[in-house]
Coordinates of C-alpha atoms in Angstrom, one line a residue:
M1473 CA 120.3 -8.9 -100.1
N1474 CA 123.6 -10.2 -98.6
E1475 CA 123.6 -13.8 -97.5
V1476 CA 124.0 -14.5 -93.8
S1477 CA 125.8 -17.5 -92.5
L1478 CA 123.9 -19.1 -89.6
N1479 CA 124.7 -22.4 -87.9
N1480 CA 126.7 -23.4 -90.9
A1481 CA 123.7 -22.8 -93.1
T1482 CA 123.1 -19.9 -95.5
V1483 CA 120.2 -17.6 -94.7
D1484 CA 119.2 -15.7 -97.8
H1485 CA 115.6 -15.1 -96.8
F1486 CA 114.4 -13.9 -93.4
F1487 CA 111.2 -12.4 -92.0
V1488 CA 111.1 -10.3 -88.9
I1489 CA 108.1 -9.3 -86.8
D1490 CA 107.7 -6.8 -84.0
V1491 CA 104.6 -7.6 -81.9
G1492 CA 103.3 -4.6 -80.0
G1493 CA 100.2 -3.7 -78.1
S1494 CA 99.2 -1.0 -80.5
R1495 CA 100.4 -2.6 -83.8
I1496 CA 102.3 -5.5 -85.3
K1497 CA 104.9 -4.8 -88.0
G1498 CA 106.8 -7.2 -90.3
F1499 CA 109.6 -7.0 -92.8
D1500 CA 110.4 -9.5 -95.6
S1501 CA 114.0 -9.5 -96.7
V1502 CA 113.4 -10.6 -100.2
S1503 CA 110.6 -8.3 -101.3
E1504 CA 111.8 -5.6 -98.8
K1505 CA 108.1 -5.0 -98.1
I1506 CA 106.9 -3.8 -94.7
Y1507 CA 103.6 -5.2 -93.3
Q1508 CA 101.5 -3.7 -90.6
A1509 CA 98.4 -4.7 -88.7
P1510 CA 96.6 -3.9 -85.4
G1511 CA 98.3 -5.0 -82.2
I1512 CA 98.0 -8.1 -80.1
R1513 CA 94.7 -8.8 -78.4
H1514 CA 95.5 -9.6 -74.7
S1515 CA 93.8 -12.2 -72.6
H1516 CA 95.3 -14.1 -69.7
A1517 CA 97.2 -16.6 -71.9
L1518 CA 100.3 -15.0 -73.3
T1519 CA 101.3 -18.0 -75.5
R1520 CA 97.9 -18.3 -77.0
D1521 CA 97.7 -14.6 -77.6
L1522 CA 101.0 -14.5 -79.4
I1523 CA 100.1 -17.5 -81.6
S1524 CA 96.8 -15.9 -82.6
A1525 CA 98.4 -12.5 -83.3
I1526 CA 101.4 -13.8 -85.3
T1527 CA 99.6 -16.5 -87.3
E1528 CA 96.9 -14.1 -88.3
F1529 CA 99.4 -11.4 -89.2
F1530 CA 101.7 -13.5 -91.3
P1531 CA 101.2 -12.6 -95.0
D1532 CA 99.8 -15.3 -97.3
E1533 CA 102.2 -14.5 -100.1
V1534 CA 105.3 -15.5 -98.0
K1535 CA 105.4 -19.3 -98.1
K1536 CA 108.9 -20.1 -97.1
V1537 CA 111.8 -18.4 -95.4
D1538 CA 115.0 -19.6 -93.7
L1539 CA 114.8 -17.5 -90.5
I1540 CA 112.1 -15.7 -88.5
V1541 CA 113.0 -13.2 -85.8
L1542 CA 110.2 -12.2 -83.3
S1543 CA 110.5 -9.0 -81.3
L1544 CA 108.2 -9.3 -78.3
A1545 CA 107.2 -7.2 -75.4
A1546 CA 106.9 -10.3 -73.3
I1547 CA 108.6 -13.7 -74.1
P1548 CA 107.1 -16.9 -72.6
R1549 CA 109.5 -18.3 -70.0
V1550 CA 108.8 -22.0 -70.6
H1551 CA 110.6 -23.6 -73.5
A1552 CA 107.6 -25.7 -74.4
D1553 CA 105.6 -22.5 -75.0
L1554 CA 108.3 -21.2 -77.4
E1555 CA 108.1 -24.6 -79.3
L1556 CA 104.3 -24.2 -79.5
I1557 CA 104.6 -20.8 -81.0
A1558 CA 107.2 -22.1 -83.6
A1559 CA 105.0 -25.2 -84.4
A1560 CA 101.9 -23.0 -84.9
L1561 CA 103.7 -20.5 -87.1
Y1562 CA 105.1 -23.4 -89.1
Q1563 CA 101.5 -24.1 -90.2
R1564 CA 101.5 -20.7 -92.0
V1565 CA 105.0 -20.6 -93.3
R1566 CA 107.9 -23.0 -93.7
F1567 CA 111.1 -22.0 -92.0
S1568 CA 114.2 -23.6 -90.4
R1569 CA 114.8 -21.5 -87.3
I1570 CA 113.0 -18.9 -85.2
I1571 CA 114.6 -16.4 -82.8
F1572 CA 113.0 -14.7 -79.9
S1573 CA 114.1 -11.2 -78.8
S1574 CA 112.6 -8.7 -76.4
D1575 CA 111.4 -5.6 -78.1
T1576 CA 113.8 -3.6 -75.9
N1577 CA 116.8 -5.6 -77.0
A1578 CA 115.7 -5.3 -80.6
A1579 CA 115.1 -1.5 -80.3
S1580 CA 118.5 -1.0 -78.7
H1581 CA 120.2 -2.4 -81.9
S1582 CA 118.3 0.0 -84.1
V1583 CA 120.1 3.2 -82.9
S1584 CA 123.4 4.4 -84.1
Q1585 CA 124.7 4.8 -80.6
R1586 CA 123.6 2.1 -78.2
A1587 CA 123.0 3.2 -74.7
D1588 CA 124.1 1.3 -71.6
L1589 CA 120.4 1.3 -70.5
T1590 CA 117.5 1.2 -72.9
I1591 CA 114.0 1.7 -71.5
A1592 CA 111.2 0.9 -73.8
I1593 CA 107.8 2.4 -72.9
G1594 CA 104.9 1.5 -75.1
T1595 CA 101.8 -0.5 -74.0
G1596 CA 104.2 -2.3 -71.6
L1597 CA 107.5 -1.3 -70.1
T1598 CA 110.9 -3.1 -70.3
A1599 CA 114.4 -2.2 -69.6
S1600 CA 117.6 -3.7 -71.1
I1601 CA 121.2 -3.2 -69.7
N1602 CA 124.1 -3.7 -72.0
K1603 CA 127.4 -2.5 -70.6
G1604 CA 130.6 -4.6 -70.6
S1605 CA 129.8 -7.9 -68.9
H1606 CA 126.4 -6.7 -67.7
N1607 CA 123.7 -7.9 -70.1
F1608 CA 120.4 -8.4 -68.5
E1609 CA 116.8 -7.0 -68.4
L1610 CA 114.9 -5.3 -65.7
S1611 CA 111.4 -6.6 -66.5
G1612 CA 108.3 -4.5 -65.9
L1613 CA 106.7 -7.7 -64.6
G1614 CA 103.9 -7.5 -67.2
Y1615 CA 100.7 -5.4 -67.3
L1616 CA 98.7 -7.7 -64.9
I1617 CA 100.9 -7.1 -61.9
G1618 CA 103.5 -4.4 -62.9
D1619 CA 104.7 -2.3 -65.8
E1620 CA 104.3 0.9 -63.7
G1621 CA 104.9 3.8 -66.0
S1622 CA 103.9 2.0 -69.1
G1623 CA 101.2 3.2 -71.6
F1624 CA 98.7 0.7 -70.2
W1625 CA 99.5 1.6 -66.6
I1626 CA 99.1 5.3 -67.2
G1627 CA 95.9 4.8 -69.2
R1628 CA 94.4 2.5 -66.5
Q1629 CA 95.3 5.0 -63.7
G1630 CA 93.8 7.8 -65.7
L1631 CA 90.6 5.9 -66.3
N1632 CA 90.5 5.0 -62.6
A1633 CA 90.7 8.6 -61.7
A1634 CA 88.1 9.5 -64.3
L1635 CA 85.6 6.9 -63.0
R1636 CA 86.2 7.9 -59.4
A1637 CA 85.4 11.5 -60.3
V1638 CA 82.3 10.5 -62.2
Q1639 CA 81.1 8.7 -59.1
N1640 CA 82.0 11.6 -56.8
I1641 CA 84.3 9.3 -54.7
G1642 CA 87.5 10.8 -56.0
E1643 CA 89.1 14.2 -56.8
P1644 CA 87.7 16.3 -59.6
T1645 CA 89.6 15.9 -62.8
E1646 CA 89.3 16.8 -66.4
L1647 CA 90.1 13.2 -67.1
A1648 CA 86.4 12.4 -66.6
L1649 CA 85.2 14.4 -69.5
K1650 CA 88.2 13.3 -71.6
A1651 CA 87.3 9.6 -71.0
I1652 CA 83.6 10.2 -71.7
N1653 CA 84.4 11.9 -75.0
F1654 CA 87.2 9.5 -75.9
Y1655 CA 85.1 6.3 -75.5
G1656 CA 81.8 8.0 -76.7
V1657 CA 79.6 6.8 -73.9
E1658 CA 77.4 8.3 -71.2
P1659 CA 79.1 8.7 -67.8
N1660 CA 77.1 6.0 -66.0
Y1661 CA 78.1 3.5 -68.7
L1662 CA 81.8 4.3 -68.9
A1663 CA 83.0 1.5 -66.5
D1664 CA 80.8 -1.2 -68.2
H1665 CA 82.0 0.0 -71.6
I1666 CA 85.7 -0.3 -70.7
H1667 CA 85.2 -3.8 -69.3
Q1668 CA 83.6 -5.0 -72.5
L1669 CA 86.2 -3.5 -74.9
P1670 CA 87.2 -6.2 -77.4
N1671 CA 90.9 -5.4 -77.0
P1672 CA 91.0 -3.7 -73.6
V1673 CA 94.7 -3.5 -73.0
T1674 CA 95.4 -1.6 -76.2
Q1675 CA 92.4 0.6 -75.9
I1676 CA 93.1 1.5 -72.3
A1677 CA 96.7 2.3 -73.3
A1678 CA 95.3 4.5 -76.1
F1679 CA 94.0 6.8 -73.3
T1680 CA 97.6 7.6 -72.2
P1681 CA 98.2 10.7 -74.5
L1682 CA 95.1 12.3 -73.0
V1683 CA 96.4 11.7 -69.4
I1684 CA 99.8 13.2 -70.4
A1685 CA 98.1 16.2 -72.0
A1686 CA 95.9 16.8 -68.9
A1687 CA 99.0 16.6 -66.7
E1688 CA 100.9 19.1 -68.9
S1689 CA 97.9 21.5 -68.7
G1690 CA 98.0 21.3 -64.9
D1691 CA 95.3 18.8 -64.0
L1692 CA 96.3 17.6 -60.5
E1693 CA 95.1 14.0 -60.8
A1694 CA 96.8 13.5 -64.1
L1695 CA 99.9 15.2 -62.9
R1696 CA 100.0 12.8 -59.9
I1697 CA 99.8 9.8 -62.2
I1698 CA 102.6 11.0 -64.5
E1699 CA 104.8 11.8 -61.5
E1700 CA 104.3 8.2 -60.2
A1701 CA 105.2 7.0 -63.7
V1702 CA 108.3 9.2 -63.8
A1703 CA 109.3 8.0 -60.3
E1704 CA 109.2 4.4 -61.6
V1705 CA 111.4 5.1 -64.6
V1706 CA 113.9 7.0 -62.4
N1707 CA 113.9 4.0 -60.0
I1708 CA 114.9 1.7 -63.0
I1709 CA 117.7 4.1 -63.9
H1710 CA 118.9 4.2 -60.3
T1711 CA 118.8 0.4 -60.1
A1712 CA 120.8 0.1 -63.3
K1713 CA 123.3 2.6 -62.1
S1714 CA 123.9 0.7 -58.9
R1715 CA 124.1 -2.7 -60.5
A1716 CA 126.0 -2.0 -63.7
D1717 CA 127.3 1.6 -63.2
I1718 CA 125.6 2.7 -66.4
E1719 CA 126.5 6.1 -67.9
T1720 CA 124.0 6.4 -70.8
V1721 CA 120.3 6.0 -71.1
S1722 CA 117.9 5.8 -74.0
L1723 CA 114.2 6.3 -73.6
I1724 CA 112.2 4.8 -76.5
G1725 CA 108.6 3.8 -77.3
G1726 CA 105.3 5.3 -78.4
A1727 CA 104.3 6.3 -74.8
I1728 CA 107.3 8.5 -74.2
P1729 CA 108.0 10.6 -77.4
V1730 CA 111.3 12.4 -77.4
D1731 CA 111.3 15.9 -75.9
E1732 CA 107.6 15.8 -75.0
F1733 CA 106.2 16.1 -71.5
Y1734 CA 106.7 12.6 -70.1
Y1735 CA 110.2 12.4 -71.6
S1736 CA 111.2 15.8 -70.2
R1737 CA 110.0 15.1 -66.7
V1738 CA 112.1 11.9 -66.6
I1739 CA 115.2 13.8 -67.6
E1740 CA 114.5 16.5 -65.1
A1741 CA 113.9 14.0 -62.3
S1742 CA 117.2 12.1 -63.2
K1743 CA 119.5 15.0 -63.1
D1744 CA 121.2 13.9 -59.8
L1745 CA 122.0 10.4 -61.2
N1746 CA 124.9 11.5 -63.4
V1747 CA 123.7 9.8 -66.6
D1748 CA 123.6 11.1 -70.1
F1749 CA 120.4 10.6 -72.2
I1750 CA 120.8 9.6 -75.8
R1751 CA 118.1 11.1 -78.0
S1752 CA 117.1 8.4 -80.4
E1753 CA 114.0 7.3 -82.3
A1754 CA 114.5 3.6 -81.8
E1755 CA 112.5 1.1 -83.9
P1756 CA 112.3 -2.6 -82.7
L1757 CA 111.6 -3.8 -86.3
S1758 CA 114.8 -2.2 -87.5
G1759 CA 116.7 -3.8 -84.6
A1760 CA 115.1 -7.2 -85.4
R1761 CA 116.4 -6.9 -88.9
K1762 CA 120.0 -6.4 -87.6
I1763 CA 119.6 -9.4 -85.4
A1764 CA 118.5 -11.5 -88.4
E1765 CA 121.6 -10.3 -90.3
S1766 CA 124.1 -10.8 -87.5
P1767 CA 124.9 -14.1 -85.9
A1768 CA 126.8 -12.2 -83.2
L1769 CA 123.6 -10.5 -82.1
Q1770 CA 121.8 -13.9 -82.0
K1771 CA 124.3 -15.4 -79.6
D1772 CA 122.4 -15.1 -76.3
L1773 CA 118.9 -15.1 -77.6
K1774 CA 116.4 -18.0 -77.3
S1775 CA 115.8 -19.9 -80.5
I1776 CA 114.1 -23.0 -81.9
Q1777 CA 115.2 -25.2 -84.7
I1778 CA 112.0 -26.5 -86.3
E1779 CA 113.4 -30.1 -86.6
N1780 CA 114.0 -30.2 -82.8
I1781 CA 110.4 -29.5 -81.8
S1782 CA 109.3 -32.3 -79.5
P1783 CA 106.5 -34.8 -80.3
E1784 CA 104.7 -33.5 -77.2
T1785 CA 104.5 -30.0 -78.7
W1786 CA 103.0 -31.2 -81.9
V1787 CA 100.4 -33.2 -79.9
Q1788 CA 99.6 -30.0 -77.9
L1789 CA 99.3 -28.0 -81.1
F1790 CA 96.7 -30.5 -82.4
F1791 CA 94.7 -30.3 -79.2
Q1792 CA 94.8 -26.5 -79.3
S1793 CA 93.9 -26.3 -83.0
S1794 CA 90.9 -28.6 -82.4
L1795 CA 89.7 -26.6 -79.5
E1796 CA 90.0 -23.4 -81.5
L1797 CA 88.1 -25.0 -84.3
L1798 CA 85.3 -26.1 -81.9
A1799 CA 85.1 -22.5 -80.6
K1800 CA 84.9 -21.3 -84.2
V1801 CA 82.1 -23.7 -85.0
S1802 CA 80.3 -22.8 -81.7
N1803 CA 80.2 -19.2 -82.8
S1804 CA 79.6 -19.5 -86.5
Q1805 CA 77.1 -22.3 -86.6
K1806 CA 74.5 -21.1 -84.1
E1807 CA 71.9 -20.3 -86.6
A1808 CA 72.4 -23.6 -88.6
I1809 CA 72.3 -25.6 -85.4
S1810 CA 69.1 -23.8 -84.3
Q1811 CA 67.5 -24.5 -87.7
S1812 CA 68.5 -28.2 -87.4
I1813 CA 67.0 -28.5 -83.9
E1814 CA 63.7 -27.0 -85.2
L1815 CA 63.6 -29.5 -88.1
V1816 CA 64.3 -32.5 -85.9
V1817 CA 61.9 -31.4 -83.1
S1818 CA 59.1 -30.8 -85.6
A1819 CA 59.6 -34.2 -87.2
L1820 CA 59.7 -36.0 -83.9
Q1821 CA 56.5 -34.3 -82.8
Q1822 CA 54.8 -35.7 -85.9
G1823 CA 56.1 -39.2 -85.2
K1824 CA 58.7 -39.1 -87.9
I1825 CA 62.2 -40.6 -88.0
I1826 CA 65.6 -39.0 -88.2
H1827 CA 68.0 -40.7 -90.7
T1828 CA 71.7 -40.4 -91.0
F1829 CA 74.0 -41.2 -93.9
G1830 CA 77.6 -41.0 -94.7
T1831 CA 80.3 -42.8 -96.7
G1832 CA 83.8 -43.7 -95.8
H1833 CA 84.8 -42.2 -92.5
S1834 CA 81.6 -40.1 -92.5
H1835 CA 79.6 -43.3 -91.9
L1836 CA 81.2 -43.2 -88.4
L1837 CA 79.3 -40.0 -87.8
A1838 CA 76.1 -41.6 -89.2
E1839 CA 76.5 -44.2 -86.4
E1840 CA 77.8 -41.8 -83.8
I1841 CA 74.3 -40.7 -82.6
F1842 CA 72.6 -44.1 -83.2
Y1843 CA 71.8 -46.2 -80.2
R1844 CA 74.0 -44.0 -78.1
A1845 CA 73.9 -43.4 -74.3
G1846 CA 72.1 -40.1 -74.0
G1847 CA 71.0 -40.3 -77.7
L1848 CA 67.6 -40.2 -79.3
A1849 CA 65.9 -43.5 -80.0
A1850 CA 64.3 -42.3 -83.3
I1851 CA 67.6 -42.4 -85.2
F1852 CA 67.9 -44.7 -88.2
P1853 CA 71.4 -44.8 -89.8
I1854 CA 71.5 -45.7 -93.5
L1855 CA 74.3 -48.3 -93.5
D1856 CA 75.6 -50.0 -96.6
E1857 CA 78.7 -52.2 -96.4
R1858 CA 79.6 -51.3 -100.0
L1859 CA 80.4 -47.7 -98.7
M1860 CA 82.3 -48.7 -95.5
L1861 CA 86.0 -49.3 -95.0
H1862 CA 86.0 -52.5 -93.0
K1863 CA 86.0 -54.9 -96.0
D1864 CA 87.6 -53.3 -99.0
V1865 CA 88.9 -49.7 -98.8
V1866 CA 89.6 -49.3 -102.5
T1867 CA 86.2 -50.6 -103.6
A1868 CA 84.4 -48.6 -101.0
S1869 CA 86.1 -45.4 -102.2
H1870 CA 85.1 -46.3 -105.8
N1871 CA 81.5 -47.1 -104.9
E1872 CA 80.8 -43.7 -103.3
R1873 CA 81.3 -42.2 -106.8
L1874 CA 78.9 -44.6 -108.6
P1875 CA 75.7 -43.4 -110.2
D1876 CA 72.4 -45.1 -109.2
L1877 CA 73.9 -46.6 -106.0
A1878 CA 71.8 -44.2 -104.0
S1879 CA 68.6 -45.5 -105.7
Q1880 CA 69.6 -49.1 -104.7
I1881 CA 70.2 -48.1 -101.1
L1882 CA 66.8 -46.3 -100.8
K1883 CA 65.0 -49.4 -102.1
E1884 CA 66.1 -51.1 -98.9
H1885 CA 65.9 -48.1 -96.5
V1886 CA 62.4 -46.5 -96.4
I1887 CA 62.3 -42.7 -96.0
S1888 CA 58.9 -41.0 -95.7
S1889 CA 57.7 -37.5 -96.3
G1890 CA 58.3 -35.4 -93.1
D1891 CA 61.4 -37.4 -92.1
V1892 CA 64.7 -35.6 -91.6
V1893 CA 67.9 -36.9 -93.2
F1894 CA 71.4 -35.9 -92.1
V1895 CA 73.7 -36.3 -95.1
I1896 CA 77.3 -36.2 -93.9
S1897 CA 80.3 -35.7 -96.2
N1898 CA 83.4 -33.7 -95.5
S1899 CA 84.1 -33.2 -99.2
G1900 CA 80.4 -32.8 -100.1
G1901 CA 81.1 -33.9 -103.6
N1902 CA 80.7 -37.7 -103.7
L1903 CA 78.0 -38.8 -106.2
V1904 CA 76.2 -41.2 -103.9
S1905 CA 75.7 -38.6 -101.2
I1906 CA 74.5 -36.0 -103.8
E1907 CA 72.0 -38.4 -105.5
L1908 CA 70.7 -39.7 -102.1
L1909 CA 70.1 -36.1 -101.0
K1910 CA 68.2 -35.2 -104.1
Q1911 CA 66.1 -38.4 -103.9
V1912 CA 65.1 -38.1 -100.3
Q1913 CA 64.1 -34.4 -100.9
A1914 CA 61.9 -35.6 -103.7
K1915 CA 60.2 -38.0 -101.2
G1916 CA 59.4 -35.0 -99.0
A1917 CA 62.1 -35.3 -96.4
K1918 CA 64.1 -32.4 -95.1
V1919 CA 67.9 -32.7 -95.5
I1920 CA 70.6 -31.3 -93.1
A1921 CA 74.1 -31.4 -94.7
L1922 CA 77.2 -31.7 -92.5
T1923 CA 80.2 -30.8 -94.5
S1924 CA 83.3 -28.7 -94.9
I1925 CA 82.5 -25.7 -97.0
N1926 CA 86.2 -24.8 -97.2
H1927 CA 86.9 -28.1 -98.8
A1928 CA 83.8 -28.3 -100.9
S1929 CA 84.4 -24.9 -102.5
S1930 CA 88.2 -25.3 -102.9
A1931 CA 89.9 -25.4 -106.3
L1932 CA 91.9 -28.3 -104.9
A1933 CA 88.8 -30.5 -104.4
R1934 CA 88.7 -33.6 -106.5
S1935 CA 85.1 -33.1 -107.7
R1936 CA 84.5 -29.6 -108.9
E1937 CA 81.9 -29.9 -111.6
V1938 CA 78.9 -31.1 -109.6
Q1939 CA 76.7 -29.3 -107.2
K1940 CA 77.9 -30.1 -103.6
I1941 CA 75.6 -31.1 -100.8
H1942 CA 75.9 -27.6 -99.2
Q1943 CA 74.3 -26.1 -102.3
L1944 CA 71.3 -28.5 -102.2
A1945 CA 70.4 -29.1 -98.5
D1946 CA 67.7 -27.4 -96.5
V1947 CA 70.1 -26.6 -93.7
V1948 CA 73.9 -26.6 -93.9
L1949 CA 76.2 -27.4 -90.9
D1950 CA 79.8 -26.3 -91.7
N1951 CA 82.5 -28.1 -89.7
C1952 CA 84.8 -25.3 -90.7
G1953 CA 87.6 -27.8 -91.4
V1954 CA 90.6 -27.0 -93.6
V1955 CA 90.9 -28.2 -97.2
G1956 CA 91.9 -31.9 -97.0
D1957 CA 90.7 -32.2 -93.4
A1958 CA 94.2 -32.8 -91.9
T1959 CA 95.4 -29.7 -89.9
I1960 CA 99.0 -30.2 -88.8
S1961 CA 102.1 -29.9 -91.0
L1962 CA 105.2 -31.4 -89.5
F1963 CA 108.8 -30.8 -90.5
G1964 CA 110.2 -33.7 -92.6
V1965 CA 106.9 -34.8 -94.2
D1966 CA 104.9 -33.2 -97.0
T1967 CA 101.5 -34.8 -96.1
P1968 CA 99.6 -33.0 -93.3
I1969 CA 98.1 -35.0 -90.4
G1970 CA 95.5 -34.6 -87.7
P1971 CA 92.1 -34.6 -89.3
T1972 CA 89.3 -32.8 -87.5
S1973 CA 86.0 -33.7 -89.3
T1974 CA 85.1 -36.6 -87.0
I1975 CA 85.9 -34.6 -83.8
I1976 CA 83.9 -31.5 -84.9
G1977 CA 81.2 -33.5 -86.7
G1978 CA 80.5 -35.6 -83.6
T1979 CA 80.4 -32.6 -81.4
I1980 CA 77.9 -30.8 -83.7
L1981 CA 75.6 -33.8 -83.8
H1982 CA 75.6 -34.3 -80.1
A1983 CA 75.1 -30.5 -79.6
I1984 CA 72.0 -30.8 -81.8
T1985 CA 70.8 -33.7 -79.7
V1986 CA 71.1 -31.7 -76.5
G1987 CA 69.2 -28.8 -78.1
V1988 CA 66.5 -31.2 -79.5
V1989 CA 65.8 -32.7 -76.1
A1990 CA 65.7 -29.3 -74.4
E1991 CA 63.2 -28.0 -77.0
L1992 CA 61.0 -31.1 -76.7
L1993 CA 60.9 -30.7 -72.9
K1994 CA 60.0 -27.0 -73.4
R1995 CA 57.1 -28.1 -75.6
N1996 CA 56.0 -30.6 -72.9
V1997 CA 57.1 -33.6 -75.0
T1998 CA 58.9 -36.5 -73.3
P1999 CA 61.8 -37.5 -75.5
D2000 CA 62.8 -41.1 -76.0
I2001 CA 66.5 -41.3 -74.9
F2002 CA 68.7 -44.4 -74.6
L2003 CA 70.5 -45.1 -71.2
S2004 CA 73.9 -46.6 -71.2
S2005 CA 73.5 -50.4 -71.5
N2006 CA 76.4 -50.6 -69.0
L2007 CA 74.3 -49.2 -66.2
S2008 CA 72.2 -51.4 -64.1
E2009 CA 68.9 -50.1 -65.5
G2010 CA 70.1 -49.7 -69.0
D2011 CA 68.8 -53.0 -70.6
E2012 CA 65.3 -52.4 -69.1
V2013 CA 65.0 -48.8 -70.3
N2014 CA 66.4 -49.6 -73.7
S2015 CA 64.3 -52.7 -74.3
A2016 CA 61.1 -50.6 -74.0
L2017 CA 62.5 -48.3 -76.7
F2018 CA 63.5 -51.2 -79.0
E2019 CA 59.9 -52.5 -78.7
K2020 CA 58.5 -49.0 -79.5
Y2021 CA 60.6 -48.5 -82.7
R2022 CA 61.3 -52.0 -83.9
S2023 CA 58.7 -52.0 -86.6
I2024 CA 60.3 -48.9 -88.2
I2025 CA 64.0 -49.2 -87.3
K2026 CA 64.9 -52.7 -88.4
L2027 CA 68.3 -52.5 -86.6
Y2028 CA 66.5 -52.8 -83.3
S2029 CA 65.3 -56.3 -84.2

């Protein structure tokens, strides 16, 4: 590949991505391999949707490039959002610069003869004017409030007509039967099915070819929809003619194939505008490649240098990553949390105690639900200063790997058959945690492990030979954390930052507490719960609980 000079730096490796509603395509300049995946899943948060789509799409085998070019149907307007996309993508691949281009602009560079006006009609609709000093876009305003004539708009209008026909409140149309067959549902469930589609924008746009086919066969409702779409496209051409005196037009995109019905109707309706149509099969990915190779084409495009991303953006990325991880845990750990709730509730109903144990920073979680406002009183943390960090970090780290230390700890901390023990370890491989788990199980206690299975099962983990706590426990809670715990990689430093095990672990433990209390109440059992000692009645309420549990939990003495 020819080297490209960019900002006084040599670019010898670039990766370009075209993000569409129906599919995402990528090209790697070194391997010359083309990648493809399903399109972007739309919600009401464009930046979040783009981050999710692009980071999931990016191939694992590409670790580092000089330049990334993104071809997008919609580009976030706020600079901070562009920085957030760049920062999030930097977690997947190392790069120096990222460039943002509209897919219309990228597509216009892919054709041999570039038109004065390029109208791209896919899931959305955008138009780009490039004539002399006139270089601007006529936006379709986005699918939520505009994009008339786009694939999504035509599909939505077609489904609206179909549903109105099904309910006998609209004109008869063959679109009703087409929609029922296309989505494979009974007529009465069609509307509910569409609202519950996992990727509704793309799947509604996918109905567009059926609407166009129905119009071509003479269906009046479908023909009305296509004529409205044609009128919108013609209006764009008229506006471009009046503002920039355009002479040539290119219609591109999956929703308007060259020489087919929609395309032909636009040309017919534009015959009085005195413009020539350039027949071209434009491809945004090819245009994005040309942008990556040509500094001249990059001149007016938005771009981000990775070293210039603001601290505020990196902070926002950590918040977003943590929230996404919480959502992942909420969805993936439902069964394990329910099992944990059942073990704890059953133990409490039998008058048993709930113990918590962790070493290093995990001991913070062992204390997190102990004597806590809104927390259960029957919690007994196993605390040993030899395993904590407040006296000697190096010694504490060494001690958690010592054999027989668990036996010494359990001589001082009584655990009985029927008790429940939370063993908390992000790595899951420290010897004292493993031995303590085995010994309390031998005493008849149930063990709930809170760990990172990603880390525990990784080839990069320090301890790989031993069984980990997730392989031994009765119930396993996975915090879904990354290998090494820290989640954020910043430009200029090799060591990642932003650990999540404490955030996620604390949330899991408190979620279990909420579930335990709810289940106890369901079983007509009044739970013992601490009140904040900083409230006026706190000391009185808590003193009664200290008295009740003091003989068992010595920390209440």
